[in-house]
Coordinates of C-alpha atoms in Angstrom, one line a residue:
X1 CA 59.8 -7.3 12.5
X2 CA 63.7 -5.5 14.6
X3 CA 65.5 -3.0 13.2
X4 CA 68.9 -2.0 13.8
X5 CA 72.7 -0.8 12.9
X6 CA 73.5 -4.3 11.7
X7 CA 70.8 -5.2 9.2
X8 CA 71.1 -7.0 6.4
X9 CA 67.7 -5.7 4.0
X10 CA 65.8 -10.0 2.4
X11 CA 66.7 -11.0 5.3
X12 CA 63.8 -10.8 8.3
X13 CA 63.9 -11.1 11.7
X14 CA 61.1 -11.2 14.5
X15 CA 60.8 -9.0 17.0
X16 CA 59.2 -12.1 20.1
X17 CA 56.2 -11.5 19.7
X18 CA 56.5 -11.1 16.1
X19 CA 57.5 -14.6 16.4
X20 CA 54.4 -16.2 18.2
X21 CA 52.4 -14.9 15.8
X22 CA 54.8 -17.3 12.9
X23 CA 55.2 -20.1 14.8
X24 CA 51.3 -19.8 14.4
X25 CA 50.9 -19.1 11.2
X26 CA 53.3 -22.3 10.4
X27 CA 51.2 -24.5 13.2
X28 CA 48.2 -24.0 11.0
X29 CA 49.7 -25.1 7.6
X30 CA 51.3 -27.7 9.0
X31 CA 48.0 -29.1 10.7
X32 CA 45.7 -28.9 7.9
X33 CA 47.9 -30.5 5.9
X34 CA 48.5 -33.7 8.0
X35 CA 44.8 -33.5 8.7
X36 CA 44.7 -33.7 4.3
X37 CA 47.2 -37.3 4.6
X38 CA 50.4 -35.3 3.0
X39 CA 53.3 -36.7 5.2
X40 CA 56.3 -34.3 5.8
X41 CA 58.8 -33.8 4.1
X42 CA 62.8 -32.2 4.1
X43 CA 65.5 -32.2 1.9
X44 CA 68.8 -30.2 1.9
X45 CA 69.8 -26.7 1.9
X46 CA 71.7 -27.1 -0.9
X47 CA 71.3 -28.7 -4.1
X48 CA 73.9 -28.3 -7.7
X49 CA 74.2 -25.9 -9.6
X50 CA 73.2 -27.3 -12.8
X51 CA 70.3 -29.3 -11.4
X52 CA 69.1 -25.7 -9.8
X53 CA 69.6 -24.8 -13.5
X54 CA 67.2 -27.3 -14.9
X55 CA 64.6 -26.3 -15.3
X56 CA 63.0 -23.6 -17.0
X57 CA 64.1 -21.1 -13.5
X58 CA 67.6 -20.2 -14.5
X59 CA 66.9 -16.7 -14.2
X60 CA 67.1 -16.9 -10.7
X61 CA 70.2 -15.3 -8.4
X62 CA 71.4 -18.6 -7.3
X63 CA 73.8 -17.8 -3.9
X64 CA 77.0 -20.0 -4.4
X65 CA 79.1 -22.1 -1.2
X66 CA 82.2 -21.8 -1.7
X67 CA 84.9 -22.4 1.6
X68 CA 86.9 -18.7 1.8
X69 CA 89.9 -21.4 1.3
X70 CA 88.8 -22.0 -1.2
X71 CA 91.0 -20.2 -5.1
X72 CA 89.4 -19.2 -8.4
X73 CA 90.8 -22.8 -9.5
X74 CA 89.2 -24.6 -7.3
X75 CA 85.9 -22.5 -8.3
X76 CA 86.4 -23.0 -11.7
X77 CA 87.2 -26.3 -11.1
X78 CA 84.0 -27.2 -9.3
X79 CA 82.0 -25.6 -12.7
X80 CA 84.2 -27.6 -14.5
X81 CA 83.1 -31.1 -13.3
X82 CA 79.2 -29.8 -12.5
X83 CA 79.9 -29.9 -7.5
X84 CA 80.3 -26.7 -7.8
X85 CA 77.1 -26.0 -5.2
X86 CA 74.1 -23.6 -4.2
X87 CA 71.9 -22.8 -2.2
X88 CA 68.2 -23.6 -3.5
X89 CA 65.9 -21.5 -4.6
X90 CA 62.8 -22.6 -4.3
X91 CA 61.4 -26.5 -3.4
X92 CA 60.1 -27.1 -6.4
X93 CA 63.7 -28.4 -8.2
X94 CA 64.8 -29.8 -4.9
X95 CA 61.0 -32.5 -3.9
X96 CA 62.1 -33.2 -7.7
X97 CA 65.7 -34.7 -7.5
X98 CA 64.2 -35.9 -4.3
X99 CA 61.0 -38.3 -5.8
X100 CA 64.2 -39.7 -8.4
X101 CA 66.2 -40.6 -6.4
X102 CA 63.2 -42.7 -3.6
X103 CA 61.3 -42.8 -5.8
X104 CA 61.4 -47.0 -5.2
X105 CA 60.9 -46.2 -1.3
X106 CA 57.6 -44.0 -2.4
X107 CA 54.4 -45.2 -1.9
X108 CA 52.6 -43.3 -5.4
X109 CA 50.6 -40.7 -5.5
X110 CA 52.8 -39.1 -2.8
X111 CA 51.5 -36.7 -0.9
X112 CA 54.1 -34.4 0.7
X113 CA 54.4 -30.4 2.4
X114 CA 57.3 -29.0 3.1
X115 CA 57.8 -26.5 4.9
X116 CA 61.6 -24.6 5.0
X117 CA 63.5 -21.7 4.1
X118 CA 65.0 -21.1 0.9
X119 CA 67.6 -17.8 -1.3
X120 CA 67.4 -15.9 -4.0
X121 CA 69.9 -13.1 -4.9
X122 CA 67.0 -11.0 -5.6
X123 CA 67.0 -6.9 -5.0
X124 CA 64.8 -6.6 -1.3
X125 CA 61.6 -4.9 -2.6
X126 CA 57.8 -4.9 0.2
X127 CA 57.0 -8.9 0.7
X128 CA 60.4 -9.7 -0.7
X129 CA 63.2 -11.6 0.7
X130 CA 66.5 -13.5 0.3
X131 CA 65.9 -15.2 2.3
X132 CA 62.7 -15.8 3.0
X133 CA 60.2 -19.0 4.4
X134 CA 57.5 -21.1 1.6
X135 CA 55.3 -24.0 2.3
X136 CA 54.8 -27.1 0.1
X137 CA 52.3 -29.7 -1.0
X138 CA 53.1 -31.6 -3.7
X139 CA 50.7 -34.5 -4.9
X140 CA 53.0 -37.0 -7.7
X141 CA 52.6 -40.0 -9.1
X142 CA 53.2 -42.8 -10.6
X143 CA 53.4 -43.0 -14.5
X144 CA 50.0 -41.2 -13.6
X145 CA 48.2 -39.0 -11.9
X146 CA 44.6 -38.6 -11.2
X147 CA 42.6 -34.3 -12.1
X148 CA 41.0 -34.7 -9.1
X149 CA 44.6 -34.2 -7.6
X150 CA 44.5 -31.2 -8.6
X151 CA 41.3 -29.7 -7.8
X152 CA 42.2 -31.0 -4.2
X153 CA 44.9 -29.3 -3.9
X154 CA 43.1 -26.0 -4.1
X155 CA 41.1 -26.6 -1.4
X156 CA 42.7 -27.4 0.9
X157 CA 45.5 -24.3 0.3
X158 CA 42.1 -22.6 0.2
X159 CA 41.6 -23.7 3.8
X160 CA 44.6 -23.4 5.3
X161 CA 44.6 -20.2 4.7
X162 CA 41.5 -19.6 6.1
X163 CA 42.5 -20.5 9.3
X164 CA 45.9 -17.7 8.8
X165 CA 42.7 -15.6 10.2
X166 CA 43.5 -13.6 7.0
X167 CA 41.0 -11.2 5.1
X168 CA 39.3 -13.6 2.9
X169 CA 41.6 -15.5 -0.6
X170 CA 41.2 -15.5 -3.3
X171 CA 42.3 -18.7 -6.0
X172 CA 42.7 -17.8 -9.4
X173 CA 43.0 -21.2 -11.7
X174 CA 43.8 -21.7 -15.0
X175 CA 44.9 -24.4 -17.3
X176 CA 47.5 -24.4 -19.4
X177 CA 45.7 -26.9 -22.1
X178 CA 43.1 -23.4 -22.5
X179 CA 45.9 -20.8 -23.2
X180 CA 47.9 -23.3 -26.0
X181 CA 44.9 -25.4 -27.5
X182 CA 43.9 -21.2 -28.7
X183 CA 47.2 -20.7 -29.9
X184 CA 47.2 -23.9 -31.9
X185 CA 43.7 -22.6 -33.1
X186 CA 45.3 -19.2 -34.1
X187 CA 48.0 -21.0 -35.6
X188 CA 50.7 -19.3 -33.1
X189 CA 54.2 -21.6 -33.1
X190 CA 55.6 -19.7 -29.8
X191 CA 53.4 -21.5 -27.3
X192 CA 56.6 -21.0 -24.5
X193 CA 57.1 -17.5 -25.5
X194 CA 53.4 -16.3 -25.3
X195 CA 53.0 -18.5 -21.7
X196 CA 55.5 -15.7 -20.7
X197 CA 54.5 -12.8 -22.4
X198 CA 51.5 -13.2 -20.5
X199 CA 52.1 -13.7 -17.5
X200 CA 53.6 -10.5 -17.0
X201 CA 49.6 -8.9 -18.1
X202 CA 49.6 -7.0 -14.4
X203 CA 52.7 -6.2 -14.4
X204 CA 53.6 -4.4 -17.1
X205 CA 50.3 -4.3 -19.2
X206 CA 48.0 -5.2 -22.3
X207 CA 50.3 -2.2 -24.3
X208 CA 53.1 -3.4 -23.7
X209 CA 52.7 -7.4 -23.5
X210 CA 51.5 -6.3 -27.0
X211 CA 54.8 -5.0 -28.0
X212 CA 56.6 -8.2 -26.1
X213 CA 54.2 -10.7 -28.2
X214 CA 54.8 -9.5 -31.6
X215 CA 58.8 -9.3 -30.8
X216 CA 59.1 -12.8 -31.0
X217 CA 57.7 -13.2 -34.1
X218 CA 53.9 -13.4 -32.9
X219 CA 51.4 -11.0 -35.2
X220 CA 49.3 -9.1 -34.1
X221 CA 46.3 -10.2 -34.7
X222 CA 47.5 -13.3 -32.8
X223 CA 48.5 -10.9 -30.0
X224 CA 45.0 -9.6 -30.0
X225 CA 43.4 -13.2 -30.0
X226 CA 45.5 -13.4 -26.4
X227 CA 44.5 -10.4 -25.4
X228 CA 41.3 -11.4 -25.5
X229 CA 41.3 -14.1 -24.1
X230 CA 43.3 -13.2 -21.5
X231 CA 40.5 -10.6 -20.3
X232 CA 37.7 -13.8 -19.7
X233 CA 37.2 -14.5 -15.9
X234 CA 34.5 -15.0 -13.2
X235 CA 33.8 -17.9 -11.2
X236 CA 30.8 -18.9 -13.6
X237 CA 31.6 -22.5 -15.3
X238 CA 29.4 -21.6 -18.3
X239 CA 29.9 -18.5 -19.0
X240 CA 34.4 -19.2 -19.1
X241 CA 33.1 -21.4 -21.5
X242 CA 30.7 -19.6 -23.4
X243 CA 33.5 -17.4 -23.6
X244 CA 36.8 -19.0 -24.8
X245 CA 34.2 -20.9 -27.0
X246 CA 32.8 -17.1 -28.6
X247 CA 36.7 -17.0 -29.6
X248 CA 36.2 -19.1 -32.3
X249 CA 38.8 -21.5 -32.0
X250 CA 38.8 -25.3 -31.8
X251 CA 41.1 -27.8 -31.1
X252 CA 41.5 -31.4 -29.0
X253 CA 43.4 -30.0 -26.0
X254 CA 41.6 -26.5 -25.8
X255 CA 38.6 -29.2 -24.9
X256 CA 40.0 -30.7 -22.4
X257 CA 41.0 -27.7 -20.4
X258 CA 37.7 -26.4 -20.8
X259 CA 36.6 -29.3 -19.2
X260 CA 39.2 -29.3 -16.3
X261 CA 38.4 -25.7 -15.2
X262 CA 34.1 -25.9 -15.2
X263 CA 35.3 -29.4 -13.0
X264 CA 37.4 -26.7 -10.9
X265 CA 35.0 -24.7 -10.5
X266 CA 32.0 -26.7 -10.4
X267 CA 33.1 -28.2 -7.5
X268 CA 35.4 -25.7 -5.4
X269 CA 31.0 -24.1 -6.0
X270 CA 30.2 -26.8 -4.5
X271 CA 33.0 -28.0 -1.0
X272 CA 34.1 -24.2 -1.0
X273 CA 31.7 -20.7 -2.5
X274 CA 33.5 -17.7 -3.5
X275 CA 37.3 -19.2 -3.5
X276 CA 37.6 -20.3 -7.3
X277 CA 37.8 -17.8 -9.4
X278 CA 38.7 -18.5 -13.4
X279 CA 41.6 -16.0 -14.4
X280 CA 42.8 -17.0 -17.5
X281 CA 45.4 -14.8 -17.6
X282 CA 47.1 -16.5 -15.2
X283 CA 49.7 -18.0 -17.2
X284 CA 52.8 -19.1 -14.7
X285 CA 55.7 -18.3 -15.9
X286 CA 57.8 -21.3 -16.0
X287 CA 58.0 -23.9 -18.5
X288 CA 56.8 -26.6 -16.4
X289 CA 53.4 -26.9 -16.3
X290 CA 51.3 -28.1 -18.4
X291 CA 47.3 -28.1 -16.8
X292 CA 45.7 -26.3 -14.3
X293 CA 47.8 -23.3 -12.6
X294 CA 47.0 -21.1 -9.5
X295 CA 47.3 -17.4 -8.0
X296 CA 46.4 -16.4 -5.4
X297 CA 45.6 -13.0 -3.5
X298 CA 44.3 -11.7 -0.7
X299 CA 41.5 -9.0 -0.8
X300 CA 42.3 -6.0 0.3
X301 CA 45.8 -7.3 -0.4
X302 CA 46.3 -7.1 -3.9
X303 CA 49.1 -5.1 -4.9
X304 CA 51.2 -7.7 -2.9
X305 CA 50.9 -10.2 -5.7
X306 CA 49.4 -13.9 -5.5
X307 CA 50.5 -15.4 -1.6
X308 CA 50.5 -19.1 -3.3
X309 CA 51.1 -20.1 -6.8
X310 CA 52.0 -23.5 -8.7
X311 CA 50.4 -25.9 -10.7
X312 CA 49.6 -29.1 -12.7
X313 CA 53.7 -30.3 -13.8
X314 CA 53.7 -34.1 -15.6
X315 CA 57.1 -34.2 -16.9
X316 CA 59.4 -31.8 -14.1
X317 CA 60.6 -35.4 -12.9
X318 CA 62.1 -38.6 -14.1
X319 CA 64.5 -40.6 -14.5
X320 CA 64.4 -40.9 -18.6
X321 CA 62.0 -44.2 -18.0
X322 CA 59.2 -43.6 -15.1
X323 CA 57.7 -39.7 -15.3
X324 CA 55.6 -39.0 -12.0
X325 CA 53.5 -36.4 -13.2
X326 CA 52.6 -33.7 -9.9
X327 CA 50.3 -31.1 -8.6
X328 CA 51.9 -28.6 -6.2
X329 CA 51.1 -25.2 -4.4
X330 CA 53.3 -22.7 -2.7
X331 CA 53.0 -20.3 0.2
X332 CA 55.4 -16.8 0.4
X333 CA 55.1 -17.7 3.7
X334 CA 57.4 -14.5 4.9
X335 CA 55.7 -12.1 1.7
X336 CA 52.1 -13.0 3.9
X337 CA 53.9 -12.9 6.7
X338 CA 55.9 -9.2 6.5
X339 CA 52.0 -7.6 5.8
X340 CA 50.2 -8.8 8.5
X341 CA 52.8 -7.7 10.9
X342 CA 53.1 -4.6 8.3
X343 CA 49.2 -3.9 8.5
X344 CA 48.7 -5.3 12.4
X345 CA 46.6 -8.4 10.1
X346 CA 47.0 -11.1 13.5
X347 CA 48.2 -9.6 16.5
X348 CA 49.8 -12.4 19.4
X349 CA 47.2 -12.6 22.3
X350 CA 50.7 -11.6 24.7
X351 CA 54.9 -10.6 22.9
X352 CA 55.0 -14.6 25.2
X353 CA 54.3 -18.3 26.3
X354 CA 54.4 -17.6 29.4
X355 CA 51.6 -17.4 31.8
X356 CA 52.9 -17.6 35.3
X357 CA 55.3 -15.6 37.0
X358 CA 56.5 -17.0 40.2
X359 CA 57.9 -14.3 43.8
X360 CA 60.2 -15.0 45.1
X361 CA 60.0 -14.2 48.4
X362 CA 64.0 -14.2 49.5
X363 CA 67.4 -15.6 48.3
X364 CA 66.7 -18.0 50.9
X365 CA 63.4 -19.3 49.6
X366 CA 63.8 -20.2 45.8
X367 CA 63.6 -23.6 45.7
X368 CA 60.8 -22.6 46.6
X369 CA 59.8 -20.9 43.7
X370 CA 60.8 -22.9 41.5
X371 CA 59.4 -26.4 43.0
X372 CA 55.9 -24.1 42.5
X373 CA 57.1 -23.4 39.2
X374 CA 58.3 -27.1 38.0
X375 CA 54.9 -28.2 39.8
X376 CA 53.2 -26.0 37.0
X377 CA 55.2 -26.8 34.3
X378 CA 54.7 -30.4 35.0
X379 CA 50.8 -29.9 34.0
X380 CA 51.5 -28.2 31.0
X381 CA 51.9 -24.2 32.0
X382 CA 54.7 -21.9 31.1
X383 CA 56.0 -20.9 34.1
X384 CA 59.3 -18.4 35.1
X385 CA 60.5 -18.1 38.1
X386 CA 61.3 -13.9 39.4
X387 CA 65.0 -13.0 38.7
X388 CA 65.4 -11.1 42.0
X389 CA 63.9 -11.1 45.0
X390 CA 62.7 -8.0 45.4
X391 CA 59.4 -6.2 46.5
X392 CA 56.4 -7.9 45.2
X393 CA 55.6 -4.4 43.7
X394 CA 58.9 -4.8 41.3
X395 CA 58.3 -8.6 40.7
X396 CA 54.5 -8.0 39.6
X397 CA 56.0 -5.0 37.3
X398 CA 58.4 -7.7 36.1
X399 CA 55.5 -9.7 34.7
X400 CA 53.2 -6.9 33.7
X401 CA 56.5 -5.2 31.3
X402 CA 57.2 -8.5 29.7
X403 CA 52.9 -9.2 29.6
X404 CA 53.1 -12.4 31.7
X405 CA 49.1 -12.4 32.8
X406 CA 49.6 -14.3 36.5
X407 CA 51.9 -13.6 39.7
X408 CA 52.0 -16.1 42.2
X409 CA 53.1 -15.8 45.7
X410 CA 53.9 -18.5 47.6
X411 CA 53.7 -18.6 51.2
X412 CA 52.0 -20.6 54.7
X413 CA 49.4 -20.4 51.7
X414 CA 49.9 -20.3 47.2
X415 CA 48.3 -17.2 46.6
X416 CA 47.8 -16.5 42.4
X417 CA 47.2 -13.1 40.8
X418 CA 45.8 -12.1 38.0
X419 CA 47.3 -8.1 37.7
X420 CA 45.2 -8.0 34.2
X421 CA 42.3 -7.6 36.4
X422 CA 43.6 -7.1 40.0
X423 CA 41.1 -10.8 41.5
X424 CA 44.2 -12.0 43.8
X425 CA 42.8 -15.5 44.9
X426 CA 44.3 -18.2 47.3
X427 CA 45.7 -21.8 44.8
X428 CA 47.8 -24.3 44.6
X429 CA 50.3 -25.2 42.2
X430 CA 49.5 -28.7 41.9
X431 CA 46.4 -28.1 41.1
X432 CA 45.0 -24.0 40.6
X433 CA 44.2 -23.8 36.3
X434 CA 44.5 -20.6 34.0
X435 CA 41.4 -20.0 32.4
X436 CA 41.6 -21.1 29.5
X437 CA 42.0 -19.0 26.6
X438 CA 45.3 -18.0 28.8
X439 CA 46.3 -21.1 28.3
X440 CA 48.4 -20.6 25.8
X441 CA 49.0 -17.5 23.3
X442 CA 46.7 -17.2 20.9
X443 CA 46.7 -15.5 17.6
X444 CA 43.9 -13.1 16.6
X445 CA 43.2 -10.6 13.9
X446 CA 43.0 -7.1 16.5
X447 CA 39.7 -6.2 17.8
X448 CA 38.1 -3.4 15.7
X449 CA 38.1 0.5 17.0
X450 CA 34.5 1.5 18.0
X451 CA 33.9 4.9 18.1
X452 CA 31.2 5.8 20.8

């Protein structure tokens, strides 16, 4: 990442070679989502503050918008009239608003993907920024939404992540109905409090979670049940069902949640073995989730936390008359990129998209070099022209410093040189083709160092 004395923490700026990695990641996500029938959507960057605070994320630090000329009185009036604007902190809240406003123009179930920047006024740290890119996919129904979409989203996201060239990614899944069913059976009325506490298990540990559970009125023996449930994990559906059943509680909601989790794991094992793992401590702290919940981790980089999270929501979107149940997953793209860059997980084959650097014999003949460049570009070959008509050796060095693999020498008979191998051949700008692997920048995992 570029660093300078004017940098502002939490607002990442990538160097050109890093930007190539970012673009490759974004293109891969976009192409995969479209391959599965998701339509692209972009919403405005601002929402009314009242809208941003409406659905449970009140703890997020929202960046407010104001004109430099606004007085404190103007700002107070805007707040009192509900007209104060803030930058969106995620893509779910604006998407919910968009569906409500445009339901009459949408065909349900509506499948959308959205890749945009969002802003959060939180403390920057490893993998967490104040300005960052998110990539969301959601499926929303009108009145109802079939469970199979909850399975579909996990598999689509798993496919997208696998195409990035990262180490293996595991999506851990749970079902809110299981947690709520256990709470019903154990006589726990503070269900939302229990979910929020369990969501902190990985961060603060079981002892502190127990204290927090008891602080909201959950008895010690009830807290023990929740913590036992939270220890249940694995990829085999039968063992998960058996472990939950062994807790000794029954309810219709619990049975429904177990059936859905079983179906999720079995379908995942058929279509993407090793991708899905049940983890009953996954709760997701937001109160609008009602079914399957997801969190995703990169193998060997679990310290980064979940890179992709979401879940089923039945009551988030609605206009008072109609409900639009949905399921969604969100990737913290900048979060993933920060680790890719820091750990050198992916690197570009060269630092620029340029394939050919056309030399200039002298300034009087620059037009000939420009014509060659135009012919190559017309055939989809990224080309630049030398800045100065220096000696050819200096022009070759200029191309090498930029990482451009080929230098073109105009003449009575044109020649092109691969400056990596030194091979130089006669070429025609209307027919010459670079090797396929050089036509576009390749973003791949770096080769392993092999000791002799």
